[in-house]
């Protein structure tokens, strides 16, 4: 199985267009050692020709341009993207669907009933798209049921319900329901290796922890280093936890959990918010991550699993 990181930043990207926090202005001016990053998306393949896209970010056109294999050019109108999985209904994971409206067939979109509802009512992207390519909705169950998804033959996908938060336009905002956010365990039958992916993870429930322990690579929520990071920077009144993201540092934080995984597990953070100091490769927080054997995803990173 091949994993390609298309976008490693959280909503807003890095730098965020209107932000002058030390990280955003630092990367803009070149005064910190950091890479620019587009918004949260990955692609998975078993042959590097056909792909399953996870999340359609507002930066999708740039991401497709920068990832040559997503455009195999076999006919006049073509794409390597066979299916699209949505991990939640947030803006940073769904707005790019509008950019795919020229698709010749209805877009094959795999998501939970809760996400479909938000994208039909609160933010009716699916209704808008029905006037263009249309949607071929495939329901992802939240009952730990395995499925096969076109674009990655030989990979078994197991969606897992996660506790995070629903988008601000959802009727479930601050009262999330099962299926608002999922994680995905992916097992490759050829290599018998597996990947666990969860860009929005607010709480470590037992079934999530079990899935992470099974995985050879965990690619998980790296949104914020500290819970009150945006408040400290004066950027927003929201905490990481209120937005449904487990911070990395502190008691019960992501680092404590990752520490309990075997050293052989590859541990990678993704969906990094632009306020997060780990974006600076020379930061003290980056030294801590190195010491814990934790990597930070960057756009263009490809891993064979
Ligand atoms: C999130 O992951 O919490 C959202 O993407 C935040 C946002 O859209 O600004
Ligand atoms: Mn997000
Ligand atoms: Zn910023």
PDB file of C-alpha atoms in Angstrom, residues 4 48-51 64 66-72 79-81 302:
ATOM      1  CA  UNK A   4       0.903   9.984  -0.153  1.00  0.00           C
ATOM      2  CA  UNK A  48       0.364   3.980  -7.606  1.00  0.00           C
ATOM      3  CA  UNK A  49      -2.056   4.298 -10.561  1.00  0.00           C
ATOM      4  CA  UNK A  50      -5.474   4.229  -8.928  1.00  0.00           C
ATOM      5  CA  UNK A  51      -5.972   6.130  -5.686  1.00  0.00           C
ATOM      6  CA  UNK A  64      -3.150  17.390  -7.779  1.00  0.00           C
ATOM      7  CA  UNK A  66       2.038  18.777  -7.278  1.00  0.00           C
ATOM      8  CA  UNK A  67       1.317  15.049  -7.241  1.00  0.00           C
ATOM      9  CA  UNK A  68       1.862  13.845 -10.814  1.00  0.00           C
ATOM     10  CA  UNK A  69       0.553  10.318 -10.223  1.00  0.00           C
ATOM     11  CA  UNK A  70      -2.953  11.615  -9.543  1.00  0.00           C
ATOM     12  CA  UNK A  71      -3.131  12.592 -13.237  1.00  0.00           C
ATOM     13  CA  UNK A  72      -2.343   9.440 -15.262  1.00  0.00           C
ATOM     14  CA  UNK A  79      -7.931  11.166 -13.002  1.00  0.00           C
ATOM     15  CA  UNK A  80      -6.190   8.665 -10.775  1.00  0.00           C
ATOM     16  CA  UNK A  81      -8.772   9.364  -8.052  1.00  0.00           C
ATOM     17  CA  UNK A 302       5.229   9.181   0.350  1.00  0.00           C
TER      18      UNK A 302
END
